[in-house]
Short mmCIF file of C-alpha atoms (C1' of nucleotides) in Angstrom, two decimals:
data_model
loop_
_atom_site.label_atom_id
_atom_site.label_comp_id
_atom_site.label_asym_id
_atom_site.label_seq_id
_atom_site.Cartn_x
_atom_site.Cartn_y
_atom_site.Cartn_z
CA MET A 179 257.99 127.80 178.91
CA GLY A 180 260.91 129.95 179.85
CA THR A 181 260.06 130.12 183.51
CA THR A 182 259.14 126.54 184.26
CA GLN A 183 261.24 125.09 186.98
CA LEU A 184 261.78 121.34 186.62
CA GLU A 185 258.29 120.97 188.04
CA SER A 186 259.55 119.76 191.39
CA VAL A 187 256.14 120.58 192.83
CA PRO A 188 253.59 119.12 190.42
CA GLU A 189 250.59 121.40 190.58
CA PRO A 190 247.26 119.58 190.38
CA LYS A 191 245.74 119.80 186.93
CA TYR A 192 242.53 121.42 188.09
CA TRP A 193 244.50 124.11 189.89
CA HIS A 194 246.46 124.94 186.80
CA LEU A 195 243.27 124.85 184.75
CA LYS A 196 241.66 127.29 187.11
CA THR A 197 244.51 129.72 186.63
CA VAL A 198 244.39 129.42 182.87
CA ILE A 199 240.63 129.90 182.69
CA SER A 200 240.76 132.73 185.17
CA GLU A 201 243.21 134.60 182.99
CA ALA A 202 241.12 133.89 179.93
CA LEU A 203 238.12 135.37 181.72
CA ASP A 204 240.02 138.57 182.37
CA SER A 205 241.20 139.01 178.82
CA ASP A 206 238.82 137.27 176.44
CA PHE A 207 235.37 137.39 177.97
CA ALA A 208 232.85 140.02 178.92
CA VAL A 209 230.51 139.88 181.91
CA GLY A 210 227.45 137.82 181.10
CA GLU A 211 229.10 136.11 178.18
CA ILE A 212 228.46 132.40 177.92
CA LEU A 213 231.34 129.92 177.95
CA PRO A 214 231.60 126.80 175.81
CA ASN A 215 229.92 123.87 177.50
CA GLU A 216 231.77 121.59 179.90
CA ARG A 217 232.23 118.71 177.49
CA GLU A 218 233.82 120.92 174.91
CA LEU A 219 236.00 122.76 177.40
CA ALA A 220 237.21 119.46 178.82
CA ALA A 221 238.07 118.20 175.35
CA ARG A 222 239.80 121.45 174.49
CA PHE A 223 242.01 121.24 177.56
CA GLY A 224 242.51 117.51 177.20
CA VAL A 225 241.15 116.56 180.63
CA ALA A 226 238.23 114.56 181.94
CA ARG A 227 235.03 116.44 182.49
CA ALA A 228 235.23 115.87 186.25
CA THR A 229 238.60 117.59 186.37
CA LEU A 230 237.34 120.52 184.36
CA ARG A 231 234.37 120.76 186.71
CA GLN A 232 236.68 120.93 189.71
CA ALA A 233 238.24 124.05 188.23
CA LEU A 234 234.87 125.59 187.39
CA GLU A 235 233.60 124.89 190.89
CA GLN A 236 236.47 126.86 192.38
CA LEU A 237 235.88 129.75 190.03
CA GLU A 238 232.20 129.75 190.90
CA LEU A 239 233.12 129.72 194.60
CA GLU A 240 235.21 132.81 193.99
CA GLY A 241 232.33 134.54 192.26
CA ARG A 242 233.95 134.56 188.84
CA LEU A 243 231.46 132.24 187.14
CA GLN A 244 227.81 131.44 187.34
CA ARG A 245 226.50 128.05 186.29
CA ARG A 246 222.87 127.19 185.67
CA ARG A 247 221.62 123.75 184.80
CA GLY A 248 219.97 123.58 181.43
CA VAL A 249 221.41 126.94 180.47
CA GLY A 250 225.17 127.11 180.63
CA THR A 251 228.13 128.76 182.32
CA THR A 252 228.37 132.51 182.21
CA VAL A 253 230.87 135.09 183.37
CA ALA A 254 229.65 136.55 186.64
CA PRO A 255 229.59 140.28 187.34
CA PRO A 256 231.74 141.51 190.24
CA ARG A 257 230.18 140.71 193.59
CA MET A 258 227.82 143.33 194.88
CA GLY A 259 228.57 144.97 198.18
CA VAL A 260 225.73 144.36 200.61
CA ASP A 261 225.63 146.53 203.66
CA VAL A 262 225.19 144.56 206.86
CA SER A 263 226.53 147.17 209.23
CA THR A 264 224.63 147.88 212.42
CA THR A 265 224.72 151.57 211.59
CA GLN A 266 222.70 152.59 214.55
CA HIS A 267 221.33 150.05 216.87
CA GLN A 268 218.12 149.20 215.19
CA TRP A 269 215.54 146.51 215.28
CA PRO A 270 215.12 144.57 212.08
CA GLY A 271 212.77 146.09 209.53
CA THR A 272 213.08 149.62 210.80
CA GLY A 273 214.20 151.92 208.05
CA GLU A 274 215.18 149.47 205.39
CA GLU A 275 213.29 148.72 202.24
CA SER A 276 215.70 146.02 201.13
CA TRP A 277 213.94 143.35 203.18
CA GLN A 278 210.49 142.05 202.42
CA SER A 279 208.52 139.90 204.80
CA VAL A 280 207.41 136.59 203.37
CA ASP A 281 205.48 134.94 206.13
CA CYS A 282 205.39 134.11 209.79
CA ALA A 283 204.78 130.96 211.74
CA VAL A 284 204.83 129.81 215.33
CA ALA A 285 207.22 126.99 216.18
CA THR A 286 209.84 125.76 218.60
CA PRO A 287 213.36 126.95 217.84
CA PRO A 288 216.16 124.64 216.73
CA ALA A 289 218.65 123.82 219.46
CA ALA A 290 221.34 126.22 218.25
CA VAL A 291 218.90 129.13 218.25
CA ALA A 292 217.41 128.20 221.60
CA ARG A 293 220.91 128.38 223.05
CA LEU A 294 221.34 131.93 221.80
CA LEU A 295 217.95 132.89 223.17
CA ASP A 296 218.71 131.43 226.60
CA ALA A 297 215.44 129.60 226.08
CA ASP A 298 214.30 126.05 226.27
CA THR A 299 213.87 124.14 223.06
CA ASP A 300 210.18 123.81 223.71
CA GLU A 301 209.41 127.47 224.24
CA THR A 302 207.37 128.78 221.34
CA VAL A 303 208.76 131.50 219.12
CA HIS A 304 207.45 133.52 216.23
CA VAL A 305 209.47 132.71 213.13
CA VAL A 306 209.45 135.52 210.62
CA ARG A 307 210.73 134.70 207.17
CA ARG A 308 212.16 137.57 205.17
CA LEU A 309 213.88 137.95 201.86
CA ARG A 310 216.46 140.54 200.97
CA VAL A 311 216.53 141.75 197.39
CA SER A 312 219.29 143.84 195.92
CA GLY A 313 219.82 144.83 192.33
CA GLY A 314 216.75 142.88 191.30
CA GLN A 315 218.18 139.66 192.72
CA PRO A 316 217.44 137.80 195.92
CA VAL A 317 220.63 137.96 197.97
CA ALA A 318 219.62 136.70 201.39
CA ALA A 319 216.97 134.69 203.17
CA GLU A 320 216.42 135.29 206.84
CA LEU A 321 214.71 133.54 209.70
CA LEU A 322 213.99 135.86 212.58
CA TYR A 323 213.20 134.09 215.84
CA VAL A 324 211.19 136.12 218.32
CA PRO A 325 210.20 134.39 221.54
CA ALA A 326 206.53 134.80 222.36
CA SER A 327 207.62 136.29 225.65
CA SER A 328 209.38 139.14 223.83
CA VAL A 329 206.14 140.33 222.25
CA PRO A 330 203.41 139.31 224.72
CA GLU A 331 200.83 141.65 223.15
CA LEU A 332 200.80 139.57 220.02
CA SER A 333 198.88 136.71 221.52
CA ALA A 334 195.82 138.97 221.34
CA ILE A 335 196.24 139.62 217.64
CA GLU A 336 194.22 137.71 215.14
CA ASN A 337 196.09 135.19 213.07
CA PRO A 338 196.54 135.72 209.32
CA SER A 339 199.82 133.81 209.55
CA GLY A 340 201.13 135.43 206.38
CA PRO A 341 203.15 138.54 205.58
CA GLY A 342 200.71 140.62 207.59
CA ARG A 343 201.47 138.67 210.72
CA ALA A 344 205.18 139.02 210.02
CA ARG A 345 204.87 142.79 209.86
CA ALA A 346 202.87 142.78 213.07
CA VAL A 347 205.66 140.97 214.89
CA LEU A 348 208.23 143.44 213.58
CA ARG A 349 206.04 146.38 214.61
CA GLU A 350 205.75 145.02 218.13
CA LEU A 351 209.50 144.48 218.35
CA GLN A 352 210.22 148.03 217.27
CA ARG A 353 208.27 149.41 220.23
CA ARG A 354 210.84 147.99 222.59
CA VAL A 355 214.15 149.46 223.69
CA LEU A 356 217.09 147.96 221.85
CA ASP A 357 220.12 147.84 224.12
CA GLY A 358 222.56 146.38 221.65
CA GLN A 359 223.30 143.61 219.26
CA ASP A 360 226.12 141.33 218.31
CA ARG A 361 226.76 139.60 215.10
CA ALA A 362 228.75 136.71 213.68
CA VAL A 363 229.57 135.61 210.15
CA GLU A 364 230.46 132.10 209.11
CA LEU A 365 230.44 129.85 206.12
CA GLY A 366 227.57 127.45 205.62
CA SER A 367 225.70 125.60 202.94
CA ALA A 368 222.18 126.47 201.94
CA ARG A 369 219.34 124.43 203.34
CA ALA A 370 216.82 123.25 200.78
CA ASP A 371 214.24 125.94 201.53
CA ASP A 372 216.73 128.79 201.59
CA ALA A 373 218.34 127.54 198.40
CA LYS A 374 215.00 127.67 196.66
CA GLU A 375 214.34 131.26 197.63
CA LEU A 376 217.87 132.25 196.67
CA ASP A 377 217.52 130.54 193.31
CA ARG A 378 220.41 128.19 194.02
CA LEU A 379 220.81 124.45 194.48
CA PRO A 380 220.74 122.99 197.97
CA GLY A 381 224.19 122.97 199.50
CA ALA A 382 225.30 126.11 197.71
CA PRO A 383 227.85 128.05 199.78
CA VAL A 384 226.35 130.83 201.83
CA LEU A 385 227.53 133.36 204.37
CA VAL A 386 225.49 132.94 207.51
CA VAL A 387 225.03 136.11 209.52
CA THR A 388 223.72 135.51 213.01
CA THR A 389 222.51 138.50 214.99
CA ARG A 390 221.40 138.67 218.61
CA TYR A 391 219.16 141.57 219.56
CA LEU A 392 219.48 142.51 223.22
CA SER A 393 216.75 144.25 225.14
CA GLU A 394 216.37 144.73 228.87
CA GLY A 395 219.25 142.48 229.72
CA ARG A 396 218.16 139.51 227.66
CA THR A 397 218.19 138.27 224.11
CA ALA A 398 214.91 139.47 222.67
CA ALA A 399 215.36 138.05 219.18
CA VAL A 400 217.78 136.14 217.03
CA SER A 401 218.18 136.51 213.29
CA VAL A 402 219.84 133.95 211.05
CA ALA A 403 220.39 135.38 207.59
CA THR A 404 221.97 133.36 204.81
CA TYR A 405 223.58 135.40 202.04
CA ARG A 406 224.54 134.03 198.65
CA ALA A 407 228.29 133.68 198.92
CA ASP A 408 228.79 133.69 195.19
CA THR A 409 227.21 137.06 194.52
CA CYS A 410 227.65 138.97 197.77
CA ARG A 411 230.40 140.84 199.55
CA LEU A 412 229.25 141.81 203.03
CA THR A 413 230.26 145.32 203.94
CA PHE A 414 230.56 146.93 207.36
CA GLY A 415 230.85 150.64 206.91
CA ASP A 416 232.23 151.81 210.24
CA SER A 417 233.69 154.86 208.60
CA GLY A 418 234.77 156.77 211.61
CA ASP A 419 232.24 159.53 211.91
CA LEU A 420 231.08 159.20 215.49
CA VAL A 421 229.48 155.82 215.62
CA MET A 422 227.75 156.51 218.89
CA ALA A 423 226.61 159.72 220.42
CA SER A 424 225.97 158.27 223.89
CA MET B 162 208.85 105.54 206.94
CA GLY B 163 205.53 107.04 207.90
CA THR B 164 206.37 110.50 206.69
CA THR B 165 207.90 109.70 203.32
CA GLN B 166 205.96 111.16 200.48
CA LEU B 167 206.12 108.99 197.37
CA GLU B 168 209.58 110.46 196.83
CA SER B 169 208.36 112.82 194.17
CA VAL B 170 211.50 114.88 194.64
CA PRO B 171 214.39 112.43 194.48
CA GLU B 172 217.03 113.77 196.81
CA PRO B 173 220.59 113.37 195.56
CA LYS B 174 222.39 110.51 197.23
CA TYR B 175 225.20 112.64 198.57
CA TRP B 176 222.71 115.01 200.14
CA HIS B 177 220.94 112.23 201.94
CA LEU B 178 224.30 110.76 202.95
CA LYS B 179 225.32 114.09 204.40
CA THR B 180 222.20 114.14 206.55
CA VAL B 181 222.73 110.61 207.76
CA ILE B 182 226.38 111.16 208.62
CA SER B 183 225.61 114.49 210.22
CA GLU B 184 223.13 112.84 212.56
CA ALA B 185 225.59 110.06 213.30
CA LEU B 186 228.16 112.69 214.25
CA ASP B 187 225.76 114.21 216.73
CA SER B 188 224.89 110.95 218.41
CA ASP B 189 227.71 108.46 217.97
CA PHE B 190 230.95 110.40 217.81
CA ALA B 191 232.97 112.62 220.08
CA VAL B 192 235.00 115.63 219.02
CA GLY B 193 238.38 114.56 217.75
CA GLU B 194 237.28 111.01 217.15
CA ILE B 195 238.48 109.48 213.91
CA LEU B 196 236.00 108.15 211.38
CA PRO B 197 236.38 104.97 209.32
CA ASN B 198 238.30 105.67 206.13
CA GLU B 199 236.58 106.75 202.95
CA ARG B 200 236.77 103.40 201.21
CA GLU B 201 235.15 101.64 204.10
CA LEU B 202 232.47 104.30 204.59
CA ALA B 203 231.62 104.18 200.89
CA ALA B 204 231.29 100.42 201.03
CA ARG B 205 229.21 100.60 204.18
CA PHE B 206 226.76 103.01 202.56
CA GLY B 207 226.83 101.21 199.24
CA VAL B 208 227.98 104.18 197.17
CA ALA B 209 231.00 105.05 195.11
CA ARG B 210 233.84 106.72 196.91
CA ALA B 211 233.36 109.91 194.89
CA THR B 212 229.78 110.19 196.11
CA LEU B 213 230.81 109.64 199.70
CA ARG B 214 233.46 112.29 199.28
CA GLN B 215 230.88 114.77 198.05
CA ALA B 216 229.04 114.37 201.33
CA LEU B 217 232.22 114.66 203.39
CA GLU B 218 233.25 117.79 201.50
CA GLN B 219 229.98 119.47 202.45
CA LEU B 220 230.38 118.51 206.07
CA GLU B 221 233.93 119.82 206.08
CA LEU B 222 232.67 123.07 204.53
CA GLU B 223 230.23 123.37 207.39
CA GLY B 224 232.98 122.84 209.91
CA ARG B 225 231.72 119.49 211.12
CA LEU B 226 234.65 117.41 209.89
CA GLN B 227 238.35 117.82 209.43
CA ARG B 228 240.23 115.78 206.86
CA ARG B 229 243.97 115.42 206.66
CA ARG B 230 245.80 113.50 203.98
CA GLY B 231 247.78 110.59 205.28
CA VAL B 232 245.96 110.77 208.60
CA GLY B 233 242.21 110.45 208.33
CA THR B 234 238.91 112.17 208.90
CA THR B 235 238.14 113.46 212.37
CA VAL B 236 235.19 115.12 214.03
CA ALA B 237 235.88 118.84 214.21
CA PRO B 238 235.32 120.88 217.37
CA PRO B 239 232.76 123.68 217.15
CA ARG B 240 234.08 126.68 215.27
CA MET B 241 235.90 129.17 217.41
CA GLY B 242 234.59 132.70 217.55
CA VAL B 243 237.25 135.10 216.31
CA ASP B 244 236.74 138.73 217.14
CA VAL B 245 237.12 140.98 214.12
CA SER B 246 235.20 143.94 215.46
CA THR B 247 236.66 147.38 215.07
CA THR B 248 236.11 147.96 218.77
CA GLN B 249 237.68 151.33 218.79
CA HIS B 250 239.19 152.71 215.70
CA GLN B 251 242.65 151.32 215.88
CA TRP B 252 245.55 150.79 213.59
CA PRO B 253 246.57 147.20 213.12
CA GLY B 254 248.91 145.76 215.72
CA THR B 255 247.93 148.18 218.44
CA GLY B 256 246.71 146.35 221.50
CA GLU B 257 246.42 142.86 220.19
CA GLU B 258 248.67 139.97 220.94
CA SER B 259 246.82 137.62 218.61
CA TRP B 260 248.73 138.77 215.53
CA GLN B 261 252.40 138.10 214.98
CA SER B 262 254.43 139.77 212.28
CA VAL B 263 256.15 137.39 209.92
CA ASP B 264 258.01 139.60 207.53
CA CYS B 265 257.87 142.66 205.35
CA ALA B 266 258.76 143.36 201.74
CA VAL B 267 258.51 146.21 199.31
CA ALA B 268 256.49 145.59 196.17
CA THR B 269 253.85 146.96 193.84
CA PRO B 270 250.29 146.18 194.89
CA PRO B 271 247.99 143.88 192.91
CA ALA B 272 245.38 145.71 190.86
CA ALA B 273 242.50 145.11 193.28
CA VAL B 274 244.47 146.55 196.19
CA ALA B 275 245.75 149.50 194.17
CA ARG B 276 242.15 150.39 193.43
CA LEU B 277 241.32 150.49 197.14
CA LEU B 278 244.37 152.59 197.82
CA ASP B 279 243.52 155.10 195.08
CA ALA B 280 247.05 154.43 193.94
CA ASP B 281 248.66 153.46 190.71
CA THR B 282 249.68 149.87 190.25
CA ASP B 283 253.31 150.89 190.07
CA GLU B 284 253.48 152.85 193.28
CA THR B 285 255.58 150.96 195.80
CA VAL B 286 254.03 149.73 199.01
CA HIS B 287 255.29 148.02 202.10
CA VAL B 288 253.73 144.59 202.36
CA VAL B 289 253.59 143.34 205.92
CA ARG B 290 252.79 139.68 206.39
CA ARG B 291 251.17 138.73 209.65
CA LEU B 292 249.73 135.58 211.12
CA ARG B 293 246.90 135.34 213.59
CA VAL B 294 247.00 132.50 216.07
CA SER B 295 244.13 131.54 218.30
CA GLY B 296 243.81 128.53 220.54
CA GLY B 297 247.22 127.30 219.44
CA GLN B 298 246.13 127.20 215.82
CA PRO B 299 246.81 129.55 212.93
CA VAL B 300 243.46 131.04 211.98
CA ALA B 301 244.30 133.83 209.59
CA ALA B 302 247.03 135.12 207.32
CA GLU B 303 247.13 138.78 206.49
CA LEU B 304 248.80 140.98 203.95
CA LEU B 305 248.89 144.60 205.03
CA TYR B 306 249.62 147.04 202.23
CA VAL B 307 251.05 150.36 203.33
CA PRO B 308 251.95 152.82 200.59
CA ALA B 309 255.40 154.25 201.00
CA SER B 310 253.78 157.67 200.97
CA SER B 311 251.83 156.79 204.12
CA VAL B 312 254.99 156.29 206.14
CA PRO B 313 257.56 158.55 204.52
CA GLU B 314 259.91 158.39 207.51
CA LEU B 315 260.54 154.74 206.82
CA SER B 316 262.71 155.32 203.82
CA ALA B 317 265.39 156.42 206.26
CA ILE B 318 265.24 153.21 208.23
CA GLU B 319 267.79 150.51 207.65
CA ASN B 320 266.52 147.39 205.97
CA PRO B 321 266.39 144.12 207.86
CA SER B 322 263.41 143.14 205.69
CA GLY B 323 262.20 140.63 208.29
CA PRO B 324 259.84 140.77 211.28
CA GLY B 325 261.78 143.75 212.61
CA ARG B 326 260.98 145.79 209.54
CA ALA B 327 257.34 144.72 209.78
CA ARG B 328 257.11 146.03 213.31
CA ALA B 329 258.76 149.27 212.26
CA VAL B 330 256.10 149.83 209.64
CA LEU B 331 253.34 149.18 212.16
CA ARG B 332 254.95 151.55 214.66
CA GLU B 333 255.09 154.31 212.08
CA LEU B 334 251.46 153.76 211.15
CA GLN B 335 250.34 153.99 214.75
CA ARG B 336 251.77 157.49 215.06
CA ARG B 337 249.20 158.73 212.59
CA VAL B 338 245.62 159.80 213.20
CA LEU B 339 243.13 157.15 212.24
CA ASP B 340 239.93 158.73 210.95
CA GLY B 341 238.01 155.56 210.32
CA GLN B 342 237.92 152.25 208.62
CA ASP B 343 235.56 150.11 206.65
CA ARG B 344 235.49 146.43 206.22
CA ALA B 345 234.12 143.77 203.93
CA VAL B 346 233.80 140.01 204.22
CA GLU B 347 233.54 137.63 201.32
CA LEU B 348 234.19 134.03 200.43
CA GLY B 349 237.41 133.09 198.70
CA SER B 350 239.77 130.23 198.23
CA ALA B 351 243.20 130.15 199.76
CA ARG B 352 246.16 131.09 197.62
CA ALA B 353 249.05 128.67 197.77
CA ASP B 354 251.13 130.74 200.19
CA ASP B 355 248.26 131.49 202.55
CA ALA B 356 247.19 127.87 202.48
CA LYS B 357 250.63 126.81 203.59
CA GLU B 358 250.65 129.13 206.59
CA LEU B 359 247.14 128.10 207.53
CA ASP B 360 248.05 124.44 207.30
CA ARG B 361 245.49 123.78 204.57
CA LEU B 362 245.58 122.74 200.94
CA PRO B 363 245.52 125.42 198.24
CA GLY B 364 241.97 126.31 197.30
CA ALA B 365 240.60 125.70 200.77
CA PRO B 366 237.61 127.93 201.50
CA VAL B 367 238.48 131.07 203.40
CA LEU B 368 236.72 134.17 204.61
CA VAL B 369 238.48 137.18 203.19
CA VAL B 370 238.28 140.28 205.37
CA THR B 371 239.32 143.44 203.59
CA THR B 372 239.88 146.56 205.69
CA ARG B 373 240.58 150.08 204.55
CA TYR B 374 242.27 152.36 207.05
CA LEU B 375 241.45 156.01 206.49
CA SER B 376 243.68 158.83 207.60
CA GLU B 377 243.64 162.49 206.65
CA GLY B 378 241.05 161.99 203.99
CA ARG B 379 242.74 159.17 202.13
CA THR B 380 243.25 155.44 202.36
CA ALA B 381 246.44 155.05 204.34
CA ALA B 382 246.58 151.27 204.36
CA VAL B 383 244.69 148.22 203.20
CA SER B 384 244.60 144.89 204.94
CA VAL B 385 243.55 141.64 203.30
CA ALA B 386 243.13 138.92 205.90
CA THR B 387 242.14 135.39 204.98
CA TYR B 388 240.53 133.38 207.76
CA ARG B 389 240.11 129.61 207.72
CA ALA B 390 236.43 129.20 206.94
CA ASP B 391 236.30 125.70 208.36
CA THR B 392 237.43 126.58 211.85
CA CYS B 393 236.41 130.21 212.29
CA ARG B 394 233.28 132.14 213.05
CA LEU B 395 233.92 135.86 212.70
CA THR B 396 232.31 137.87 215.47
CA PHE B 397 231.44 141.53 215.57
CA GLY B 398 230.65 142.45 219.14
CA ASP B 399 228.76 145.71 218.79
CA SER B 400 227.07 145.13 222.11
CA GLY B 401 225.77 148.64 222.55
CA ASP B 402 226.89 149.39 226.07
CA LEU B 403 230.34 150.93 225.60
CA VAL B 404 232.25 147.66 225.51
CA MET B 405 232.06 147.00 229.27
CA ALA B 406 234.75 147.71 231.83
CA SER B 407 234.20 144.72 234.09
"C1'" DT C 112 213.46 117.66 171.60
"C1'" DA C 113 218.21 119.07 171.89
"C1'" DG C 114 221.58 120.77 174.83
"C1'" DT C 115 223.09 122.15 179.36
"C1'" DG C 116 224.94 121.34 183.95
"C1'" DG C 117 224.27 117.86 188.09
"C1'" DT C 118 224.91 113.21 189.85
"C1'" DC C 119 227.06 108.75 190.03
"C1'" DT C 120 230.10 104.82 189.12
"C1'" DA C 121 234.33 101.78 189.38
"C1'" DG C 122 238.23 101.88 188.80
"C1'" DA C 123 243.58 103.89 188.94
"C1'" DC C 124 247.46 106.29 190.65
"C1'" DC C 125 249.69 109.95 193.56
"C1'" DA C 126 251.21 112.58 197.88
"C1'" DC C 127 251.42 112.45 202.39
"C1'" DT C 128 251.85 110.70 207.41
"C1'" DC C 129 253.28 107.55 210.58
"C1'" DC C 130 255.27 103.39 212.15
"C1'" DG D 3 255.72 99.99 203.81
"C1'" DA D 4 250.99 100.32 204.97
"C1'" DG D 5 247.24 103.26 205.12
"C1'" DT D 6 245.14 107.67 204.52
"C1'" DG D 7 242.96 111.36 201.77
"C1'" DG D 8 243.72 113.90 197.04
"C1'" DT D 9 243.57 113.70 192.05
"C1'" DC D 10 242.08 111.87 187.68
"C1'" DT D 11 239.73 109.12 184.15
"C1'" DA D 12 235.96 107.63 180.88
"C1'" DG D 13 232.16 106.55 180.82
"C1'" DA D 14 226.60 106.70 182.09
"C1'" DC D 15 222.25 108.62 183.25
"C1'" DC D 16 219.25 112.37 185.23
"C1'" DA D 17 216.98 117.12 185.83
"C1'" DC D 18 216.41 121.15 183.96
"C1'" DT D 19 215.82 124.98 180.30
"C1'" DA D 20 214.57 126.80 176.14
"C1'" DA D 21 213.39 126.53 171.31
#
DNA sequence: TAGTGGTCTAGACCACTCC
DNA sequence: GAGTGGTCTAGACCACTAA
């Protein structure tokens, strides 16, 4: 311990543990390799299991580890870059094959969404559920809220209420003029239903991407997409080359 | 409980607690109000303190609560929207007053940054430290890595090595042509030094925004900005219509 | 059925803030 | 010094996965 410094600032044990394990991951383990179980690791480091877990939790938060109940703790691959740029101003589901529609229902929006839509909480909206898959893994679950008034033609359509209906809503949307969109990213924790589709436990950390689609001076749709924070790096590729040709 | 369903899926206690407290926050508490302390809350709900803390941690992660050691747990205000859009393609520190330069050093970049710079790990870079303040609060800490080769004139400049030097580096950068930039957002945990400037504990969840600045066909600078995930919502205002002039 | 991570408990002590 | 949240312990049991 040549460099230790009279430990005037006692580092928490779990923090130190995290550093040690992190370095071990870099040097001694390969991606996908399985670590010793928590009880053994705790014993090996001479700490309580809860303390060891605190370190593992941090490393999982940083995308270094992946833990699965009943299986074990494995070394995670580097996060995958997921493009969420608004390349051109496009309605959802336009050119992309990465999203697949799951189903579609009619409901009243939650308060936060209603606020974004400038709508009342009791106005009915189509709720399209979609799943984004990348590299064979589900990376995001989305709820797309489309007020009935944004796609009035749809009331005439028959009602399969499944993926077909979802695609119908998207098709109707795409016939409209998209004036613009704005987007926000924040940290959240996965709701039970999203967690299930993302193959995570409820409460898992997620990056919530909220998008407002503007058409004819109003908000025509709102998308709330929750990305797995452990496996995803959201990329915005604004790389210079004339973003707009207006 | 008319709707309960034979509790075939036993919800974890902390998850249920989180829901209960969350609803209480909506109805019974005002922003800034201080909650009963953890020991009392745990007793009131009939759970161990650790379990109660698990619920509070989640709520803090979601930006609903703010906890400060030695003080207490308070109801957090709604997250503030922080603009991180690349409105026009601009070098850092161009029009904005929200960032203030802290200092500047010369060092070799960490491996991850060197990779983005297409540089060797032993090439020297200027490291500019900046702090972003919004609403009277520090919201982000940034390290801007500028390879010495990107601003060759600077070697001639005298060396105050403080905020003055930082501004000199930025000034030199701004004289160059900016071809484009790309950006990524991911979840991280605050390093000790960032945590200190952000007035958080080490390991606090942060949103890490990595920006590459491209000039003359190469990466001229890399910025790594860590935003407080509890208080910030990152906004990207791509609102179609040429950014308004009203 | 054996082994894994996830939840929970009831304590203890520490670091910090404020009076 | 009193009171807060932060860390840590040594157990226990549960839910899940895979052989």
